[in-house]
XYZ file of C-alpha atoms in Angstrom:
495
model
C 37.304 126.195 69.232
C 41.122 126.204 69.526
C 41.102 122.628 70.800
C 38.769 121.592 67.974
C 40.990 123.283 65.379
C 44.075 121.578 66.824
C 42.325 118.191 66.853
C 41.070 118.405 63.278
C 44.389 119.810 62.060
C 46.265 116.896 63.631
C 43.864 114.356 62.103
C 44.283 116.058 58.719
C 48.069 115.794 59.028
C 47.900 112.113 59.953
C 45.432 111.412 57.131
C 47.717 113.232 54.695
C 50.730 111.183 55.784
C 48.731 107.969 55.402
C 47.578 109.085 51.955
C 51.120 109.869 50.787
C 52.447 106.541 52.095
C 49.558 104.607 50.510
C 50.082 106.347 47.170
C 53.830 105.641 47.220
C 53.303 101.978 48.153
C 50.646 101.546 45.466
C 52.828 103.084 42.765
C 55.792 100.877 43.706
C 54.096 97.532 44.394
C 50.745 97.845 42.619
C 48.628 97.130 45.698
C 47.345 98.937 48.775
C 49.431 98.555 51.937
C 46.352 98.609 54.212
C 44.595 96.071 52.015
C 47.700 93.892 51.914
C 47.996 93.922 55.725
C 44.273 93.219 56.084
C 44.371 90.235 53.744
C 47.706 88.777 54.811
C 47.701 89.357 58.597
C 44.363 90.526 59.994
C 42.057 88.127 58.142
C 43.815 84.970 59.464
C 43.659 86.403 63.016
C 39.935 87.045 62.640
C 39.280 83.493 61.489
C 39.549 83.912 57.700
C 40.540 80.804 55.757
C 42.821 80.869 52.757
C 41.269 79.079 49.820
C 44.625 77.878 48.612
C 45.886 76.648 51.978
C 45.522 73.062 50.822
C 48.114 73.737 48.142
C 50.720 75.259 50.444
C 52.479 71.974 51.175
C 52.821 71.190 47.490
C 53.952 74.691 46.577
C 56.578 74.742 49.337
C 58.116 71.601 47.883
C 58.132 73.034 44.374
C 59.567 76.502 44.876
C 62.278 75.877 42.330
C 59.700 74.743 39.753
C 57.645 77.865 40.476
C 60.669 80.071 39.963
C 61.518 78.381 36.694
C 57.909 78.729 35.546
C 57.805 82.445 36.380
C 61.060 82.987 34.479
C 59.707 81.136 31.434
C 56.460 83.121 31.545
C 58.421 86.378 31.357
C 60.450 85.076 28.418
C 59.728 86.555 24.982
C 58.813 83.920 22.393
C 58.883 83.947 18.603
C 55.355 84.429 17.269
C 54.550 81.197 15.366
C 52.006 83.084 13.212
C 54.171 86.136 12.493
C 53.458 87.984 9.257
C 55.785 88.662 6.325
C 57.677 91.956 6.564
C 57.645 92.874 2.889
C 54.247 91.514 1.887
C 52.291 92.464 5.023
C 54.057 94.689 7.575
C 55.563 97.035 4.961
C 52.295 97.314 3.070
C 50.635 98.464 6.285
C 53.331 101.125 6.656
C 52.849 102.286 3.050
C 49.100 102.680 3.539
C 48.948 104.167 7.058
C 52.385 105.711 7.539
C 52.689 103.878 10.869
C 55.381 101.407 11.857
C 53.714 98.196 13.108
C 56.977 96.787 14.525
C 59.063 98.260 17.318
C 62.843 98.465 17.293
C 62.987 96.042 20.221
C 60.874 93.496 18.310
C 62.979 93.754 15.148
C 66.182 93.510 17.188
C 64.935 90.251 18.702
C 64.223 88.971 15.195
C 67.767 89.858 14.132
C 69.093 87.857 17.072
C 66.874 84.917 16.089
C 68.135 85.033 12.509
C 71.744 85.024 13.662
C 71.011 82.055 15.945
C 69.082 79.977 13.400
C 70.773 80.896 10.105
C 74.473 81.258 10.946
C 77.247 79.072 12.351
C 80.924 79.407 13.196
C 82.123 77.983 9.865
C 80.263 80.531 7.702
C 83.455 82.541 7.116
C 84.806 79.587 5.083
C 82.076 80.071 2.431
C 81.906 83.513 0.758
C 78.106 83.610 0.312
C 77.448 82.537 3.913
C 80.014 85.071 5.158
C 78.108 87.847 3.376
C 74.799 86.656 4.856
C 76.364 86.477 8.310
C 76.997 90.216 8.044
C 73.608 90.829 6.424
C 71.670 89.416 9.380
C 73.479 91.897 11.652
C 72.746 94.866 9.390
C 70.086 97.268 10.695
C 69.300 98.978 7.379
C 66.716 96.921 5.397
C 68.080 98.056 2.015
C 71.603 97.061 3.029
C 70.342 93.607 4.014
C 68.545 93.160 0.686
C 71.621 94.312 -1.268
C 73.791 91.851 0.662
C 71.367 89.016 -0.146
C 71.553 89.801 -3.880
C 75.344 89.919 -3.596
C 75.376 86.474 -1.966
C 73.153 85.052 -4.713
C 75.631 86.260 -7.351
C 78.204 83.943 -5.799
C 76.038 80.814 -5.530
C 72.545 79.583 -4.654
C 72.293 80.590 -0.980
C 69.193 79.457 0.898
C 69.399 82.126 3.615
C 69.694 84.856 0.955
C 66.438 83.664 -0.609
C 64.850 83.651 2.870
C 65.808 87.270 3.461
C 64.465 88.372 0.071
C 61.221 86.428 0.583
C 60.699 87.974 3.988
C 61.666 91.577 3.254
C 61.757 92.328 -0.493
C 58.740 90.412 -1.792
C 55.670 92.667 -1.835
C 53.088 89.889 -2.219
C 52.634 86.437 -0.713
C 52.892 84.879 -4.185
C 56.325 86.464 -4.709
C 57.421 85.320 -1.261
C 56.278 81.759 -2.010
C 58.266 81.726 -5.252
C 61.429 82.816 -3.425
C 60.879 80.283 -0.646
C 60.618 77.497 -3.228
C 64.006 78.533 -4.571
C 65.292 78.608 -1.000
C 63.910 75.099 -0.440
C 65.807 73.775 -3.439
C 69.084 75.262 -2.218
C 68.485 74.471 1.449
C 67.551 70.842 0.837
C 70.850 70.242 -0.977
C 72.868 71.815 1.853
C 70.931 69.789 4.424
C 71.641 66.471 2.678
C 75.351 67.235 2.313
C 75.759 68.299 5.936
C 73.742 65.302 7.137
C 76.371 62.966 5.743
C 79.221 64.888 7.383
C 77.681 65.755 10.758
C 79.633 63.084 12.671
C 83.026 64.219 11.376
C 83.462 66.878 14.052
C 81.839 69.622 16.053
C 82.179 72.087 13.175
C 80.208 69.843 10.816
C 77.661 69.142 13.538
C 77.042 72.878 14.035
C 76.691 73.332 10.277
C 74.157 70.510 10.086
C 72.185 72.018 12.948
C 72.116 75.339 11.093
C 71.016 73.646 7.846
C 68.258 71.829 9.735
C 66.948 75.104 11.155
C 67.026 76.687 7.701
C 65.130 73.782 6.106
C 62.453 73.690 8.815
C 61.986 77.459 8.610
C 61.589 77.363 4.820
C 59.042 74.537 4.869
C 57.045 76.187 7.624
C 56.920 79.503 5.779
C 55.915 77.720 2.570
C 53.025 76.138 4.461
C 52.041 79.566 5.766
C 52.158 80.954 2.216
C 49.811 78.190 1.074
C 47.493 79.015 3.980
C 47.502 82.709 3.079
C 46.762 81.955 -0.578
C 43.744 79.807 0.300
C 45.313 76.368 -0.222
C 44.523 75.318 3.338
C 44.486 71.536 2.792
C 47.885 71.705 1.139
C 49.143 73.779 4.070
C 47.831 71.219 6.579
C 49.594 68.398 4.725
C 52.874 70.328 4.647
C 52.666 71.054 8.370
C 51.891 67.426 9.247
C 54.791 66.183 7.123
C 57.108 68.708 8.728
C 56.096 67.664 12.247
C 56.676 64.002 11.369
C 60.048 64.697 9.770
C 61.348 66.859 12.634
C 59.382 65.865 15.762
C 61.943 67.279 18.205
C 61.951 70.859 16.894
C 59.122 72.092 19.095
C 60.706 75.559 19.407
C 58.999 76.601 16.155
C 55.535 75.720 17.613
C 54.353 74.405 14.259
C 51.365 72.780 15.973
C 49.873 76.251 16.508
C 49.987 76.876 12.753
C 48.368 73.477 12.266
C 45.579 74.226 14.750
C 44.698 77.477 12.985
C 44.601 75.787 9.563
C 42.453 72.901 10.847
C 40.001 75.367 12.400
C 39.726 77.071 9.017
C 38.791 73.679 7.515
C 36.359 73.147 10.435
C 38.062 69.793 11.061
C 37.218 69.869 14.763
C 37.988 66.189 15.357
C 41.526 66.713 14.051
C 41.848 69.839 16.200
C 40.892 67.792 19.255
C 43.511 65.171 18.357
C 46.234 67.829 18.150
C 45.112 69.331 21.460
C 45.221 65.922 23.134
C 48.895 65.694 22.165
C 50.028 69.220 23.007
C 47.700 70.324 25.834
C 49.899 68.514 28.338
C 50.918 69.617 31.820
C 54.618 69.214 31.036
C 54.506 71.478 27.992
C 54.390 75.295 28.116
C 50.859 76.530 27.573
C 49.789 79.194 25.124
C 46.665 81.208 24.387
C 46.161 79.150 21.229
C 46.054 75.899 23.205
C 43.811 77.182 26.011
C 41.339 79.149 23.919
C 41.070 76.495 21.203
C 40.192 73.938 23.887
C 37.583 76.371 25.219
C 36.191 76.907 21.711
C 35.719 73.184 21.139
C 33.851 72.749 24.434
C 31.792 75.882 23.828
C 30.864 74.592 20.364
C 29.008 71.656 21.936
C 26.580 73.899 23.864
C 26.820 77.453 22.529
C 24.127 77.218 19.852
C 21.439 76.519 22.484
C 22.907 78.443 25.401
C 20.753 81.115 27.012
C 21.825 82.971 30.176
C 18.189 83.379 31.272
C 17.463 79.664 30.912
C 20.759 78.748 32.597
C 19.939 80.985 35.591
C 16.545 79.276 36.008
C 17.535 75.619 35.632
C 21.266 75.778 36.351
C 24.132 74.707 34.106
C 24.236 71.241 32.564
C 27.392 69.133 32.720
C 28.435 70.092 29.175
C 27.777 73.786 29.860
C 29.752 73.571 33.100
C 32.691 72.025 31.215
C 32.543 74.805 28.631
C 32.441 77.514 31.305
C 35.349 75.923 33.174
C 37.358 75.782 29.936
C 36.658 79.480 29.327
C 37.689 80.325 32.894
C 40.884 78.333 32.404
C 41.687 80.187 29.184
C 40.909 83.593 30.698
C 43.093 82.842 33.712
C 45.988 82.011 31.400
C 45.568 85.144 29.281
C 42.920 87.633 30.467
C 43.527 90.058 27.588
C 42.077 87.867 24.812
C 38.288 88.220 25.452
C 38.242 91.971 24.816
C 39.706 91.398 21.350
C 37.433 88.450 20.567
C 34.372 90.415 21.726
C 35.627 93.429 19.733
C 35.648 95.621 22.824
C 39.191 96.660 21.847
C 40.584 97.282 18.371
C 43.110 94.886 16.868
C 46.480 95.785 15.371
C 48.966 93.716 13.374
C 50.569 91.131 15.671
C 54.263 91.598 16.530
C 57.010 89.182 15.505
C 57.535 88.224 19.175
C 55.008 87.664 21.925
C 54.980 87.434 25.671
C 52.935 84.503 26.922
C 49.960 85.611 29.042
C 50.544 89.169 27.817
C 48.721 91.613 25.556
C 51.040 90.800 22.648
C 50.023 87.131 22.731
C 46.355 88.130 22.952
C 46.677 90.258 19.797
C 48.508 87.495 17.933
C 45.836 84.944 18.864
C 42.773 87.100 18.195
C 44.161 88.385 14.873
C 43.936 84.897 13.362
C 41.292 83.167 15.500
C 38.527 85.772 15.742
C 37.006 84.420 12.515
C 36.933 80.882 13.954
C 35.030 82.058 17.055
C 32.555 83.950 14.888
C 31.983 80.857 12.777
C 30.787 78.821 15.797
C 27.241 79.938 16.500
C 26.788 81.320 20.006
C 30.437 80.869 21.050
C 31.074 84.594 21.477
C 27.778 84.961 23.360
C 28.853 82.256 25.814
C 32.252 83.910 26.193
C 30.589 87.284 26.793
C 28.373 85.868 29.546
C 31.036 83.924 31.427
C 34.560 85.307 30.993
C 34.409 87.926 33.761
C 33.542 85.255 36.319
C 37.202 84.206 36.242
C 38.241 87.333 38.137
C 35.962 86.476 41.072
C 37.826 83.174 41.423
C 41.199 84.922 41.614
C 40.811 88.174 43.577
C 44.587 88.634 43.892
C 46.069 87.278 40.623
C 49.594 88.597 41.282
C 49.842 86.620 44.527
C 47.772 83.514 43.801
C 46.581 81.415 40.901
C 43.823 78.877 40.458
C 44.868 76.541 37.617
C 48.142 78.261 36.718
C 50.909 80.047 38.525
C 50.216 83.615 39.709
C 49.992 86.109 36.894
C 53.514 87.489 36.165
C 54.054 91.162 36.948
C 56.552 91.649 34.103
C 54.052 91.508 31.218
C 53.163 95.195 31.059
C 56.778 96.371 30.702
C 57.653 93.777 28.059
C 54.448 94.366 26.077
C 55.116 98.104 25.934
C 58.436 97.341 24.230
C 56.937 94.768 21.850
C 53.853 96.728 20.775
C 53.824 100.034 18.829
C 53.291 103.299 20.671
C 49.921 104.020 19.017
C 48.431 100.910 20.669
C 47.025 101.171 24.186
C 48.547 98.243 26.049
C 46.070 96.157 28.012
C 47.080 95.894 31.687
C 46.025 93.113 34.065
C 45.172 93.332 36.835
C 43.987 96.853 36.112
C 45.577 99.209 38.631
C 42.634 101.132 39.995
C 42.930 103.245 43.131
C 41.853 101.113 46.122
C 38.990 102.219 48.349
C 41.374 102.908 51.225
C 43.263 105.544 49.234
C 40.052 107.227 48.084
C 38.587 107.154 51.602
C 41.772 108.543 53.165
C 41.980 111.302 50.553
C 38.345 112.262 51.158
C 38.771 112.234 54.935
C 41.929 114.317 54.747
C 40.356 116.913 52.447
C 37.120 117.124 54.425
C 38.770 117.555 57.841
C 41.257 120.097 56.532
C 38.475 122.165 54.952
C 36.363 121.874 58.116
C 39.233 123.036 60.333
C 40.012 125.991 58.039
C 36.388 127.147 57.910
C 35.979 126.800 61.672
C 39.100 128.854 62.282
C 38.079 131.620 59.858
C 34.311 131.741 60.546
C 33.681 130.272 64.026
C 30.208 131.834 64.533
C 28.923 130.914 61.059
C 30.251 127.363 61.388
C 28.533 127.112 64.789
C 25.202 128.024 63.166
C 25.797 125.448 60.424
C 26.747 122.815 63.000
C 23.546 123.442 65.009
C 21.433 123.333 61.851
C 23.120 120.116 60.716
C 22.649 118.422 64.100
C 19.019 119.528 64.363
C 18.359 118.174 60.873
C 20.176 114.941 61.686
C 18.201 114.340 64.906
C 14.849 115.578 63.528
C 13.583 112.036 62.672
C 14.565 110.812 66.161
C 12.796 113.742 67.840
C 9.705 113.092 65.752
C 9.651 109.424 66.820
C 10.132 110.392 70.470
C 7.216 112.845 70.314
C 4.978 110.183 68.805
C 5.973 107.692 71.496
C 5.237 110.253 74.229
C 1.791 110.928 72.796
C 0.904 107.238 72.575
C 2.304 105.869 75.836
C 0.670 106.775 79.200
C 2.498 109.492 81.078
C 3.020 107.297 84.177
C 4.662 104.531 82.084
C 6.802 107.013 80.239
C 7.866 108.544 83.587
C 8.979 105.105 84.819
C 10.910 104.393 81.602
C 12.763 107.703 81.800
C 13.689 106.957 85.394
C 15.073 103.574 84.326
């Protein structure tokens, strides 16, 4: 008994040390150490083949591209479909008492406004100097007061922008202020366009005036879209993209895609996708999921999982499923919002590509378009989880895209309000090795303690357990003895 107690106590200690190390490694790196060693080192020795080994030569030559891609994927982007603060975000706060925007998100917006709407020569013009300070002001009322003060001096386009974004309580009021901003901004743009080659100062001012004009026209198109004038909004967006084709940082094509889907102009949507769904351009959930929606639309109305399992998938159905897998690999958070498995909130002003914030921003505007296509959500429901079987280790490997970035959870928690439960991918569940080690440690420790305290009782239990365990074998042996001749059985036992 002493030897048995020492043996089980030692095994409990070792199991406990393994458990603590596994837990620490999992908390720090998000994966099991034993599983990592098994996959990375033991499986190749035992003859396992890496599915992505054919891509190793290409990836080794493009390490710098991979690094740049991972950096860009962790970059926070301006939400091209962001709402209006006064007319939409503030109204939500008035009704619910909750703040839909985080301080981090609003601080990023303030930095954007200073980048787009100010330049070094603003101090030479009194109204622009006031607005330069207004964009840095944290208090909303102070910003609005500064905008009114700037308008008392002259017609200032950026002052109208601030009032349209933050003071207007309806979209109609915001549109009226943006039209006044357009009148003032267009005049400044034409004047600076003539002087842009006179020096770096004039060039910077013209660049600022261009940003202001593009922003105003884009927001006017979004106002028209909100007020139901979708065709007018589409025309304004097309004209804006033709007039300023190089300003892709505003992602106006995503606004255009959403408006065209509302008009059910699927041929035009496909034409826009053909231009922007390019390997050299940064992808987005809007691009990937809109492409999946168009391919699902061709087969979703007649799709049946039972029929597909009997006869197999047709070519069109296979293309639709592959498009859905591609979209889910890019952003795995979107399907739960489209399938209404998770509640939506107002989208933030900034998003993280492939993150939960981008999924909310996409689903907030595009859920209605998926519902409009008969059977599209059913096809998505039946096929989206198959993506995860293709990529068992998304943080280390990818299939059509780079490995999923590990920075999304931290950035999304800063972008999204505290009352929202951030979606995490891949979901950090305790690996089997940790659960098994914990169970083994607990069981052996309890067994050793009971044996030490109650040796006779544990001996009785051990005998009863062993007799119960070997009862079926004893029964079979008795049957065999009764059937076989005794001489044959005697020879077998001797052997």
